[in-house]
Amino acid sequence: MNAQTRTLLDQLSSERRAEIEAHVERSLSELSLEQKVGQLNQVNADFATGTAVGDMDLEQGILDGDIGSVLNCKDLEEARRLQELAVEESDHGVPLVLALDVIHGHRTIFPIPLGEAASWDPELAELSARVAAVEAAANGVQWTFAPSVDVSRDPRWGRVMEAAGEDPYLSGALSNARVRGFQGDDLTADDTVLACAKHYVGYGASEAGREYNTVDVSETNLREIHLPPFEASLEAGVGSVMNAFNLYERIPASSNGELVNELLRGELGFEDLVVSDWNSFGELLEHGVAEDLRDVARACIEAGSDVDMVSGAYATELVGLVEDGVVDESLVDQAVRRLLTVKGALGLFEDPYRYFDEERRSERTLTDEHREAAREVARASQVLLKNDDELLPLSGDDEIALVGGLADSATDMLGAWRAEGTPDDVTTLRTTLTDRVESLTYVEGCDRDGAVSDEQLEAAVETVASAEVAVVAVGERYSQSGEAASRAHLDLPGDQRALLQALLETGTPVAAVLFSGRPLAIDWEAEHVPAILEAWFPGVEAGPAIADVLLGAYNPSGRLPMTFPITEGQIPIYYNRLKTGRPAEDADVDLTEPPADHAEKYVSRYLDVPNEPLYAFGHGESYTDFAYTDVSLGATTITPEDSLSIDVAVENTGDRAGTEVVQVYVRDPVGSRARPVRELVRFENATLAAGESATVSFELTTADLAFWTANEEYAAEPGEFEVQVGHAADDIAVVETFELAE
Ligand code: GLC
């Protein structure tokens, strides 16, 4: 896909643009080489997300003009003080820009981004980012290091919680929405922040899902799988992009000129700021592609990477490189120009203190409106994985046993990237159910790490045996996903499965609420537990949102943004797979017997597990049912200039209102490269009353059919295409074909 990139300056009026450009050039001309280099140096103020590097004193560095931006300053008064040092006491007076990882909320914490992605609702993603921006900007933050737009097909990788799952198109739609939510329509406003699309690029393909591991992707996969959400972020006008830690073609992303200067800036037209990840410049030494920090600084500035997060390479080496004639000063100037443009777009030149207002902070933080927004997103993010015999929704009159430490754990509801979120702000499931149901008995059953003592087990069995229904909270701790939190085993930690087994043996019906930052390998649970609701880590409104679903006040509408494997051995497993030369779906594969014949044996399969996942991309149950009663295409043949209309008639055939996520996939059976069995190209939430029908219309263009062809260009190739309309990637209801003419 070729992005229609919108730069920061493109988003301004011509006079505003001229004002900022003039200020930037004037400022640039007044700065010494040392001061320009200082602007490119980013120093950490508080907690660290990596090994502490560099030894520059923060205050002295600002006073000396050796620091241009600061990350992780979480105190408004401290942030203001640092800004005063820069503006009023340093020689150059250039304001700082202060950054923080505001990933899914600042103080009002929303569901983790993977959970938010399960809503398949870009409007909700934009709302979540908007609220986060309002609170962050009222708290001294001008720059968030979000959204993460990493596409990943490996749930062992802990950072799948931080983005939007396995699909480039869904990730692109949500990344675009998140950037718009953070940046709003006017970056100078005191309730917007600069967004940062990260981690450029391919980090989600870390081998074996092991954190910070080698990445080895083809250019085709880089362009078709990992790049689209960055392009969608550029289209939303994202003002910064962050280097990934990983390699591409054995060259670290931070010093990879092919990725930054040629692809991101040259081909995609991104003219704004590239910031390194934590010490990702310095890690060139560990990667073994640079002799020393001088070589590191040279390689990164030449590649087009502008701001150095905490490595100190630019601060210690760049002046010398320019003075020695190794690096042309114009490279420093262009990097400084980009950073000053960001500061100008944020309005920091006119008023460097606009983001440091104590009164605004108290007015805008953790408001009822923000909590209601968090509840709305948390409700829409939940995925009903199964619901045998319509066990859910429960009646508020039922005698309910609530089991599990996670049902009572405020801290776990906040997820791994919690910015200013605190457990005190969280309403837990236990708190809400206690208030909302007639008869609730809570018993811990297992602690938050999944450990189950004999006493806990005995008490839980006794409590559940005497209840009409049990709600059992199981899953991971918040700290078992996120950065530096890969897991090789994806089953429920500890003895949770044994606890579930014992509770099921009481004969009391059990509904499990699953808290996780990733898809888990819950094949046993899927077979034995009648109802399972994936709640992810839902944020401050965890309790009310989950109770709304459990008690039927909200009909679950979430759909999986990422495949759930049967077992880790299937990973990587994802829906938009290639067919292979020996597709097993053509064979009648019976796993209970050895392969009967050549036709069954010599195909792409395992001997011990099926190829199919436990739950597919796009899967999600509802308390009602939906049928696609008609799918019609606007034409059977289109030319490259045409668009194709697709009308899908959807009916709510059940007895309660609900929301169906209509999913439209395309398949290109023959191409100059092998093409996936299906690719998501459109989706739409259709909310229908019981018995109501509606027609959901889509418009495809040939851009939706384009791919990275064997001619190494994006193009749609003529031929037959399938339109597959479905409830999920493995639940296609209707297939129609059309022809793309020459
Ligand atoms: C971390 C993360 C990155 C984050 C940065 C600053 O290591 O990789 O996503 O924005 O450091 O906290």
JSON list of N, CA, C and O in Angstrom, two decimals, residues 94-139:
[
{"chain": "A", "resi": 94, "resn": "VAL", "atom": "N", "xyz": [15.93, 27.15, 24.41]},
{"chain": "A", "resi": 94, "resn": "VAL", "atom": "CA", "xyz": [15.01, 26.31, 23.63]},
{"chain": "A", "resi": 94, "resn": "VAL", "atom": "C", "xyz": [14.24, 25.39, 24.58]},
{"chain": "A", "resi": 94, "resn": "VAL", "atom": "O", "xyz": [14.87, 24.69, 25.38]},
{"chain": "A", "resi": 95, "resn": "PRO", "atom": "N", "xyz": [12.90, 25.36, 24.51]},
{"chain": "A", "resi": 95, "resn": "PRO", "atom": "CA", "xyz": [12.14, 24.51, 25.44]},
{"chain": "A", "resi": 95, "resn": "PRO", "atom": "C", "xyz": [12.40, 23.02, 25.22]},
{"chain": "A", "resi": 95, "resn": "PRO", "atom": "O", "xyz": [12.76, 22.60, 24.13]},
{"chain": "A", "resi": 96, "resn": "LEU", "atom": "N", "xyz": [12.22, 22.28, 26.29]},
{"chain": "A", "resi": 96, "resn": "LEU", "atom": "CA", "xyz": [12.29, 20.81, 26.21]},
{"chain": "A", "resi": 96, "resn": "LEU", "atom": "C", "xyz": [10.97, 20.29, 25.64]},
{"chain": "A", "resi": 96, "resn": "LEU", "atom": "O", "xyz": [9.95, 20.97, 25.69]},
{"chain": "A", "resi": 97, "resn": "VAL", "atom": "N", "xyz": [11.00, 19.03, 25.18]},
{"chain": "A", "resi": 97, "resn": "VAL", "atom": "CA", "xyz": [9.75, 18.31, 24.96]},
{"chain": "A", "resi": 97, "resn": "VAL", "atom": "C", "xyz": [9.84, 17.08, 25.87]},
{"chain": "A", "resi": 97, "resn": "VAL", "atom": "O", "xyz": [10.89, 16.41, 25.92]},
{"chain": "A", "resi": 98, "resn": "LEU", "atom": "N", "xyz": [8.77, 16.85, 26.64]},
{"chain": "A", "resi": 98, "resn": "LEU", "atom": "CA", "xyz": [8.79, 15.76, 27.62]},
{"chain": "A", "resi": 98, "resn": "LEU", "atom": "C", "xyz": [7.91, 14.61, 27.17]},
{"chain": "A", "resi": 98, "resn": "LEU", "atom": "O", "xyz": [6.77, 14.83, 26.73]},
{"chain": "A", "resi": 99, "resn": "ALA", "atom": "N", "xyz": [8.43, 13.40, 27.30]},
{"chain": "A", "resi": 99, "resn": "ALA", "atom": "CA", "xyz": [7.77, 12.22, 26.74]},
{"chain": "A", "resi": 99, "resn": "ALA", "atom": "C", "xyz": [7.51, 11.18, 27.82]},
{"chain": "A", "resi": 99, "resn": "ALA", "atom": "O", "xyz": [8.22, 11.12, 28.83]},
{"chain": "A", "resi": 100, "resn": "LEU", "atom": "N", "xyz": [6.47, 10.38, 27.57]},
{"chain": "A", "resi": 100, "resn": "LEU", "atom": "CA", "xyz": [6.14, 9.27, 28.48]},
{"chain": "A", "resi": 100, "resn": "LEU", "atom": "C", "xyz": [5.42, 8.20, 27.67]},
{"chain": "A", "resi": 100, "resn": "LEU", "atom": "O", "xyz": [4.74, 8.51, 26.68]},
{"chain": "A", "resi": 101, "resn": "ASP", "atom": "N", "xyz": [5.55, 6.96, 28.12]},
{"chain": "A", "resi": 101, "resn": "ASP", "atom": "CA", "xyz": [4.80, 5.88, 27.46]},
{"chain": "A", "resi": 101, "resn": "ASP", "atom": "C", "xyz": [3.36, 5.88, 27.95]},
{"chain": "A", "resi": 101, "resn": "ASP", "atom": "O", "xyz": [3.05, 5.27, 28.96]},
{"chain": "A", "resi": 102, "resn": "VAL", "atom": "N", "xyz": [2.53, 6.61, 27.26]},
{"chain": "A", "resi": 102, "resn": "VAL", "atom": "CA", "xyz": [1.09, 6.61, 27.59]},
{"chain": "A", "resi": 102, "resn": "VAL", "atom": "C", "xyz": [0.44, 5.68, 26.58]},
{"chain": "A", "resi": 102, "resn": "VAL", "atom": "O", "xyz": [0.07, 6.08, 25.47]},
{"chain": "A", "resi": 103, "resn": "ILE", "atom": "N", "xyz": [0.35, 4.39, 26.95]},
{"chain": "A", "resi": 103, "resn": "ILE", "atom": "CA", "xyz": [0.05, 3.35, 25.96]},
{"chain": "A", "resi": 103, "resn": "ILE", "atom": "C", "xyz": [-1.45, 3.08, 25.88]},
{"chain": "A", "resi": 103, "resn": "ILE", "atom": "O", "xyz": [-2.04, 2.96, 24.81]},
{"chain": "A", "resi": 104, "resn": "HIS", "atom": "N", "xyz": [-2.10, 2.94, 27.03]},
{"chain": "A", "resi": 104, "resn": "HIS", "atom": "CA", "xyz": [-3.55, 2.74, 27.03]},
{"chain": "A", "resi": 104, "resn": "HIS", "atom": "C", "xyz": [-4.16, 3.46, 28.23]},
{"chain": "A", "resi": 104, "resn": "HIS", "atom": "O", "xyz": [-4.81, 2.89, 29.09]},
{"chain": "A", "resi": 105, "resn": "GLY", "atom": "N", "xyz": [-3.89, 4.76, 28.22]},
{"chain": "A", "resi": 105, "resn": "GLY", "atom": "CA", "xyz": [-4.42, 5.60, 29.30]},
{"chain": "A", "resi": 105, "resn": "GLY", "atom": "C", "xyz": [-3.29, 6.22, 30.08]},
{"chain": "A", "resi": 105, "resn": "GLY", "atom": "O", "xyz": [-2.19, 5.66, 30.14]},
{"chain": "A", "resi": 106, "resn": "HIS", "atom": "N", "xyz": [-3.57, 7.38, 30.68]},
{"chain": "A", "resi": 106, "resn": "HIS", "atom": "CA", "xyz": [-2.54, 8.05, 31.47]},
{"chain": "A", "resi": 106, "resn": "HIS", "atom": "C", "xyz": [-2.82, 7.80, 32.95]},
{"chain": "A", "resi": 106, "resn": "HIS", "atom": "O", "xyz": [-2.07, 7.11, 33.62]},
{"chain": "A", "resi": 107, "resn": "ARG", "atom": "N", "xyz": [-3.94, 8.32, 33.47]},
{"chain": "A", "resi": 107, "resn": "ARG", "atom": "CA", "xyz": [-4.38, 7.99, 34.85]},
{"chain": "A", "resi": 107, "resn": "ARG", "atom": "C", "xyz": [-5.64, 7.12, 34.78]},
{"chain": "A", "resi": 107, "resn": "ARG", "atom": "O", "xyz": [-5.77, 6.13, 35.47]},
{"chain": "A", "resi": 108, "resn": "THR", "atom": "N", "xyz": [-6.56, 7.48, 33.87]},
{"chain": "A", "resi": 108, "resn": "THR", "atom": "CA", "xyz": [-7.70, 6.59, 33.60]},
{"chain": "A", "resi": 108, "resn": "THR", "atom": "C", "xyz": [-7.21, 5.51, 32.65]},
{"chain": "A", "resi": 108, "resn": "THR", "atom": "O", "xyz": [-6.99, 5.77, 31.47]},
{"chain": "A", "resi": 109, "resn": "ILE", "atom": "N", "xyz": [-6.98, 4.31, 33.19]},
{"chain": "A", "resi": 109, "resn": "ILE", "atom": "CA", "xyz": [-6.38, 3.25, 32.38]},
{"chain": "A", "resi": 109, "resn": "ILE", "atom": "C", "xyz": [-7.48, 2.48, 31.66]},
{"chain": "A", "resi": 109, "resn": "ILE", "atom": "O", "xyz": [-8.46, 2.03, 32.27]},
{"chain": "A", "resi": 110, "resn": "PHE", "atom": "N", "xyz": [-7.29, 2.33, 30.36]},
{"chain": "A", "resi": 110, "resn": "PHE", "atom": "CA", "xyz": [-8.22, 1.62, 29.47]},
{"chain": "A", "resi": 110, "resn": "PHE", "atom": "C", "xyz": [-7.74, 0.18, 29.29]},
{"chain": "A", "resi": 110, "resn": "PHE", "atom": "O", "xyz": [-6.66, -0.18, 29.78]},
{"chain": "A", "resi": 111, "resn": "PRO", "atom": "N", "xyz": [-8.50, -0.66, 28.59]},
{"chain": "A", "resi": 111, "resn": "PRO", "atom": "CA", "xyz": [-8.00, -2.00, 28.30]},
{"chain": "A", "resi": 111, "resn": "PRO", "atom": "C", "xyz": [-6.67, -1.95, 27.55]},
{"chain": "A", "resi": 111, "resn": "PRO", "atom": "O", "xyz": [-6.41, -1.00, 26.82]},
{"chain": "A", "resi": 112, "resn": "ILE", "atom": "N", "xyz": [-5.89, -2.96, 27.71]},
{"chain": "A", "resi": 112, "resn": "ILE", "atom": "CA", "xyz": [-4.62, -3.03, 26.98]},
{"chain": "A", "resi": 112, "resn": "ILE", "atom": "C", "xyz": [-4.94, -2.94, 25.48]},
{"chain": "A", "resi": 112, "resn": "ILE", "atom": "O", "xyz": [-6.03, -3.35, 25.05]},
{"chain": "A", "resi": 113, "resn": "PRO", "atom": "N", "xyz": [-4.02, -2.47, 24.67]},
{"chain": "A", "resi": 113, "resn": "PRO", "atom": "CA", "xyz": [-4.33, -2.26, 23.25]},
{"chain": "A", "resi": 113, "resn": "PRO", "atom": "C", "xyz": [-4.81, -3.52, 22.53]},
{"chain": "A", "resi": 113, "resn": "PRO", "atom": "O", "xyz": [-5.68, -3.45, 21.66]},
{"chain": "A", "resi": 114, "resn": "LEU", "atom": "N", "xyz": [-4.29, -4.70, 22.88]},
{"chain": "A", "resi": 114, "resn": "LEU", "atom": "CA", "xyz": [-4.77, -5.92, 22.23]},
{"chain": "A", "resi": 114, "resn": "LEU", "atom": "C", "xyz": [-6.23, -6.16, 22.56]},
{"chain": "A", "resi": 114, "resn": "LEU", "atom": "O", "xyz": [-7.02, -6.60, 21.72]},
{"chain": "A", "resi": 115, "resn": "GLY", "atom": "N", "xyz": [-6.61, -5.81, 23.78]},
{"chain": "A", "resi": 115, "resn": "GLY", "atom": "CA", "xyz": [-8.02, -5.92, 24.18]},
{"chain": "A", "resi": 115, "resn": "GLY", "atom": "C", "xyz": [-8.86, -4.91, 23.44]},
{"chain": "A", "resi": 115, "resn": "GLY", "atom": "O", "xyz": [-9.91, -5.22, 22.87]},
{"chain": "A", "resi": 116, "resn": "GLU", "atom": "N", "xyz": [-8.36, -3.69, 23.38]},
{"chain": "A", "resi": 116, "resn": "GLU", "atom": "CA", "xyz": [-9.08, -2.63, 22.63]},
{"chain": "A", "resi": 116, "resn": "GLU", "atom": "C", "xyz": [-9.24, -3.05, 21.18]},
{"chain": "A", "resi": 116, "resn": "GLU", "atom": "O", "xyz": [-10.28, -2.82, 20.56]},
{"chain": "A", "resi": 117, "resn": "ALA", "atom": "N", "xyz": [-8.23, -3.71, 20.64]},
{"chain": "A", "resi": 117, "resn": "ALA", "atom": "CA", "xyz": [-8.31, -4.15, 19.23]},
{"chain": "A", "resi": 117, "resn": "ALA", "atom": "C", "xyz": [-9.43, -5.17, 19.06]},
{"chain": "A", "resi": 117, "resn": "ALA", "atom": "O", "xyz": [-10.05, -5.26, 18.00]},
{"chain": "A", "resi": 118, "resn": "ALA", "atom": "N", "xyz": [-9.73, -5.92, 20.12]},
{"chain": "A", "resi": 118, "resn": "ALA", "atom": "CA", "xyz": [-10.80, -6.93, 20.02]},
{"chain": "A", "resi": 118, "resn": "ALA", "atom": "C", "xyz": [-12.17, -6.29, 19.84]},
{"chain": "A", "resi": 118, "resn": "ALA", "atom": "O", "xyz": [-13.13, -6.95, 19.48]},
{"chain": "A", "resi": 119, "resn": "SER", "atom": "N", "xyz": [-12.25, -4.98, 20.05]},
{"chain": "A", "resi": 119, "resn": "SER", "atom": "CA", "xyz": [-13.53, -4.28, 19.80]},
{"chain": "A", "resi": 119, "resn": "SER", "atom": "C", "xyz": [-13.75, -4.09, 18.30]},
{"chain": "A", "resi": 119, "resn": "SER", "atom": "O", "xyz": [-14.87, -3.83, 17.87]},
{"chain": "A", "resi": 120, "resn": "TRP", "atom": "N", "xyz": [-12.67, -4.19, 17.53]},
{"chain": "A", "resi": 120, "resn": "TRP", "atom": "CA", "xyz": [-12.73, -3.93, 16.08]},
{"chain": "A", "resi": 120, "resn": "TRP", "atom": "C", "xyz": [-13.43, -2.59, 15.83]},
{"chain": "A", "resi": 120, "resn": "TRP", "atom": "O", "xyz": [-14.16, -2.42, 14.85]},
{"chain": "A", "resi": 121, "resn": "ASP", "atom": "N", "xyz": [-13.18, -1.63, 16.74]},
{"chain": "A", "resi": 121, "resn": "ASP", "atom": "CA", "xyz": [-13.90, -0.36, 16.63]},
{"chain": "A", "resi": 121, "resn": "ASP", "atom": "C", "xyz": [-12.94, 0.81, 16.65]},
{"chain": "A", "resi": 121, "resn": "ASP", "atom": "O", "xyz": [-12.52, 1.25, 17.73]},
{"chain": "A", "resi": 122, "resn": "PRO", "atom": "N", "xyz": [-12.55, 1.32, 15.50]},
{"chain": "A", "resi": 122, "resn": "PRO", "atom": "CA", "xyz": [-11.61, 2.44, 15.45]},
{"chain": "A", "resi": 122, "resn": "PRO", "atom": "C", "xyz": [-12.11, 3.66, 16.22]},
{"chain": "A", "resi": 122, "resn": "PRO", "atom": "O", "xyz": [-11.31, 4.39, 16.82]},
{"chain": "A", "resi": 123, "resn": "GLU", "atom": "N", "xyz": [-13.41, 3.85, 16.28]},
{"chain": "A", "resi": 123, "resn": "GLU", "atom": "CA", "xyz": [-13.91, 5.01, 17.03]},
{"chain": "A", "resi": 123, "resn": "GLU", "atom": "C", "xyz": [-13.59, 4.88, 18.52]},
{"chain": "A", "resi": 123, "resn": "GLU", "atom": "O", "xyz": [-13.23, 5.84, 19.18]},
{"chain": "A", "resi": 124, "resn": "LEU", "atom": "N", "xyz": [-13.72, 3.66, 19.03]},
{"chain": "A", "resi": 124, "resn": "LEU", "atom": "CA", "xyz": [-13.38, 3.46, 20.44]},
{"chain": "A", "resi": 124, "resn": "LEU", "atom": "C", "xyz": [-11.88, 3.59, 20.67]},
{"chain": "A", "resi": 124, "resn": "LEU", "atom": "O", "xyz": [-11.43, 4.11, 21.69]},
{"chain": "A", "resi": 125, "resn": "ALA", "atom": "N", "xyz": [-11.09, 3.14, 19.71]},
{"chain": "A", "resi": 125, "resn": "ALA", "atom": "CA", "xyz": [-9.63, 3.27, 19.83]},
{"chain": "A", "resi": 125, "resn": "ALA", "atom": "C", "xyz": [-9.25, 4.75, 19.84]},
{"chain": "A", "resi": 125, "resn": "ALA", "atom": "O", "xyz": [-8.37, 5.18, 20.60]},
{"chain": "A", "resi": 126, "resn": "GLU", "atom": "N", "xyz": [-9.93, 5.53, 19.02]},
{"chain": "A", "resi": 126, "resn": "GLU", "atom": "CA", "xyz": [-9.65, 6.97, 18.99]},
{"chain": "A", "resi": 126, "resn": "GLU", "atom": "C", "xyz": [-10.09, 7.62, 20.29]},
{"chain": "A", "resi": 126, "resn": "GLU", "atom": "O", "xyz": [-9.37, 8.45, 20.87]},
{"chain": "A", "resi": 127, "resn": "LEU", "atom": "N", "xyz": [-11.25, 7.17, 20.81]},
{"chain": "A", "resi": 127, "resn": "LEU", "atom": "CA", "xyz": [-11.74, 7.73, 22.08]},
{"chain": "A", "resi": 127, "resn": "LEU", "atom": "C", "xyz": [-10.74, 7.46, 23.20]},
{"chain": "A", "resi": 127, "resn": "LEU", "atom": "O", "xyz": [-10.40, 8.35, 23.99]},
{"chain": "A", "resi": 128, "resn": "SER", "atom": "N", "xyz": [-10.25, 6.25, 23.26]},
{"chain": "A", "resi": 128, "resn": "SER", "atom": "CA", "xyz": [-9.30, 5.85, 24.31]},
{"chain": "A", "resi": 128, "resn": "SER", "atom": "C", "xyz": [-8.04, 6.71, 24.24]},
{"chain": "A", "resi": 128, "resn": "SER", "atom": "O", "xyz": [-7.55, 7.25, 25.24]},
{"chain": "A", "resi": 129, "resn": "ALA", "atom": "N", "xyz": [-7.54, 6.89, 23.02]},
{"chain": "A", "resi": 129, "resn": "ALA", "atom": "CA", "xyz": [-6.31, 7.70, 22.86]},
{"chain": "A", "resi": 129, "resn": "ALA", "atom": "C", "xyz": [-6.59, 9.17, 23.17]},
{"chain": "A", "resi": 129, "resn": "ALA", "atom": "O", "xyz": [-5.75, 9.87, 23.75]},
{"chain": "A", "resi": 130, "resn": "ARG", "atom": "N", "xyz": [-7.81, 9.62, 22.83]},
{"chain": "A", "resi": 130, "resn": "ARG", "atom": "CA", "xyz": [-8.17, 11.02, 23.10]},
{"chain": "A", "resi": 130, "resn": "ARG", "atom": "C", "xyz": [-8.15, 11.32, 24.58]},
{"chain": "A", "resi": 130, "resn": "ARG", "atom": "O", "xyz": [-7.60, 12.29, 25.05]},
{"chain": "A", "resi": 131, "resn": "VAL", "atom": "N", "xyz": [-8.77, 10.41, 25.35]},
{"chain": "A", "resi": 131, "resn": "VAL", "atom": "CA", "xyz": [-8.82, 10.59, 26.80]},
{"chain": "A", "resi": 131, "resn": "VAL", "atom": "C", "xyz": [-7.41, 10.54, 27.38]},
{"chain": "A", "resi": 131, "resn": "VAL", "atom": "O", "xyz": [-7.02, 11.35, 28.22]},
{"chain": "A", "resi": 132, "resn": "ALA", "atom": "N", "xyz": [-6.61, 9.62, 26.86]},
{"chain": "A", "resi": 132, "resn": "ALA", "atom": "CA", "xyz": [-5.22, 9.50, 27.34]},
{"chain": "A", "resi": 132, "resn": "ALA", "atom": "C", "xyz": [-4.46, 10.79, 27.07]},
{"chain": "A", "resi": 132, "resn": "ALA", "atom": "O", "xyz": [-3.70, 11.28, 27.92]},
{"chain": "A", "resi": 133, "resn": "ALA", "atom": "N", "xyz": [-4.68, 11.37, 25.90]},
{"chain": "A", "resi": 133, "resn": "ALA", "atom": "CA", "xyz": [-3.98, 12.61, 25.55]},
{"chain": "A", "resi": 133, "resn": "ALA", "atom": "C", "xyz": [-4.42, 13.76, 26.45]},
{"chain": "A", "resi": 133, "resn": "ALA", "atom": "O", "xyz": [-3.59, 14.54, 26.94]},
{"chain": "A", "resi": 134, "resn": "VAL", "atom": "N", "xyz": [-5.70, 13.85, 26.71]},
{"chain": "A", "resi": 134, "resn": "VAL", "atom": "CA", "xyz": [-6.21, 14.94, 27.57]},
{"chain": "A", "resi": 134, "resn": "VAL", "atom": "C", "xyz": [-5.55, 14.87, 28.94]},
{"chain": "A", "resi": 134, "resn": "VAL", "atom": "O", "xyz": [-5.05, 15.87, 29.47]},
{"chain": "A", "resi": 135, "resn": "GLU", "atom": "N", "xyz": [-5.47, 13.67, 29.48]},
{"chain": "A", "resi": 135, "resn": "GLU", "atom": "CA", "xyz": [-4.90, 13.53, 30.83]},
{"chain": "A", "resi": 135, "resn": "GLU", "atom": "C", "xyz": [-3.38, 13.69, 30.81]},
{"chain": "A", "resi": 135, "resn": "GLU", "atom": "O", "xyz": [-2.80, 14.34, 31.68]},
{"chain": "A", "resi": 136, "resn": "ALA", "atom": "N", "xyz": [-2.73, 13.14, 29.79]},
{"chain": "A", "resi": 136, "resn": "ALA", "atom": "CA", "xyz": [-1.27, 13.25, 29.73]},
{"chain": "A", "resi": 136, "resn": "ALA", "atom": "C", "xyz": [-0.84, 14.71, 29.54]},
{"chain": "A", "resi": 136, "resn": "ALA", "atom": "O", "xyz": [0.04, 15.21, 30.24]},
{"chain": "A", "resi": 137, "resn": "ALA", "atom": "N", "xyz": [-1.52, 15.40, 28.62]},
{"chain": "A", "resi": 137, "resn": "ALA", "atom": "CA", "xyz": [-1.17, 16.79, 28.33]},
{"chain": "A", "resi": 137, "resn": "ALA", "atom": "C", "xyz": [-1.43, 17.68, 29.53]},
{"chain": "A", "resi": 137, "resn": "ALA", "atom": "O", "xyz": [-0.76, 18.70, 29.73]},
{"chain": "A", "resi": 138, "resn": "ALA", "atom": "N", "xyz": [-2.36, 17.28, 30.38]},
{"chain": "A", "resi": 138, "resn": "ALA", "atom": "CA", "xyz": [-2.64, 18.06, 31.60]},
{"chain": "A", "resi": 138, "resn": "ALA", "atom": "C", "xyz": [-1.64, 17.71, 32.69]},
{"chain": "A", "resi": 138, "resn": "ALA", "atom": "O", "xyz": [-1.69, 18.27, 33.79]},
{"chain": "A", "resi": 139, "resn": "ASN", "atom": "N", "xyz": [-0.74, 16.79, 32.36]},
{"chain": "A", "resi": 139, "resn": "ASN", "atom": "CA", "xyz": [0.20, 16.32, 33.38]},
{"chain": "A", "resi": 139, "resn": "ASN", "atom": "C", "xyz": [1.64, 16.50, 32.97]},
{"chain": "A", "resi": 139, "resn": "ASN", "atom": "O", "xyz": [2.52, 15.76, 33.38]}
]
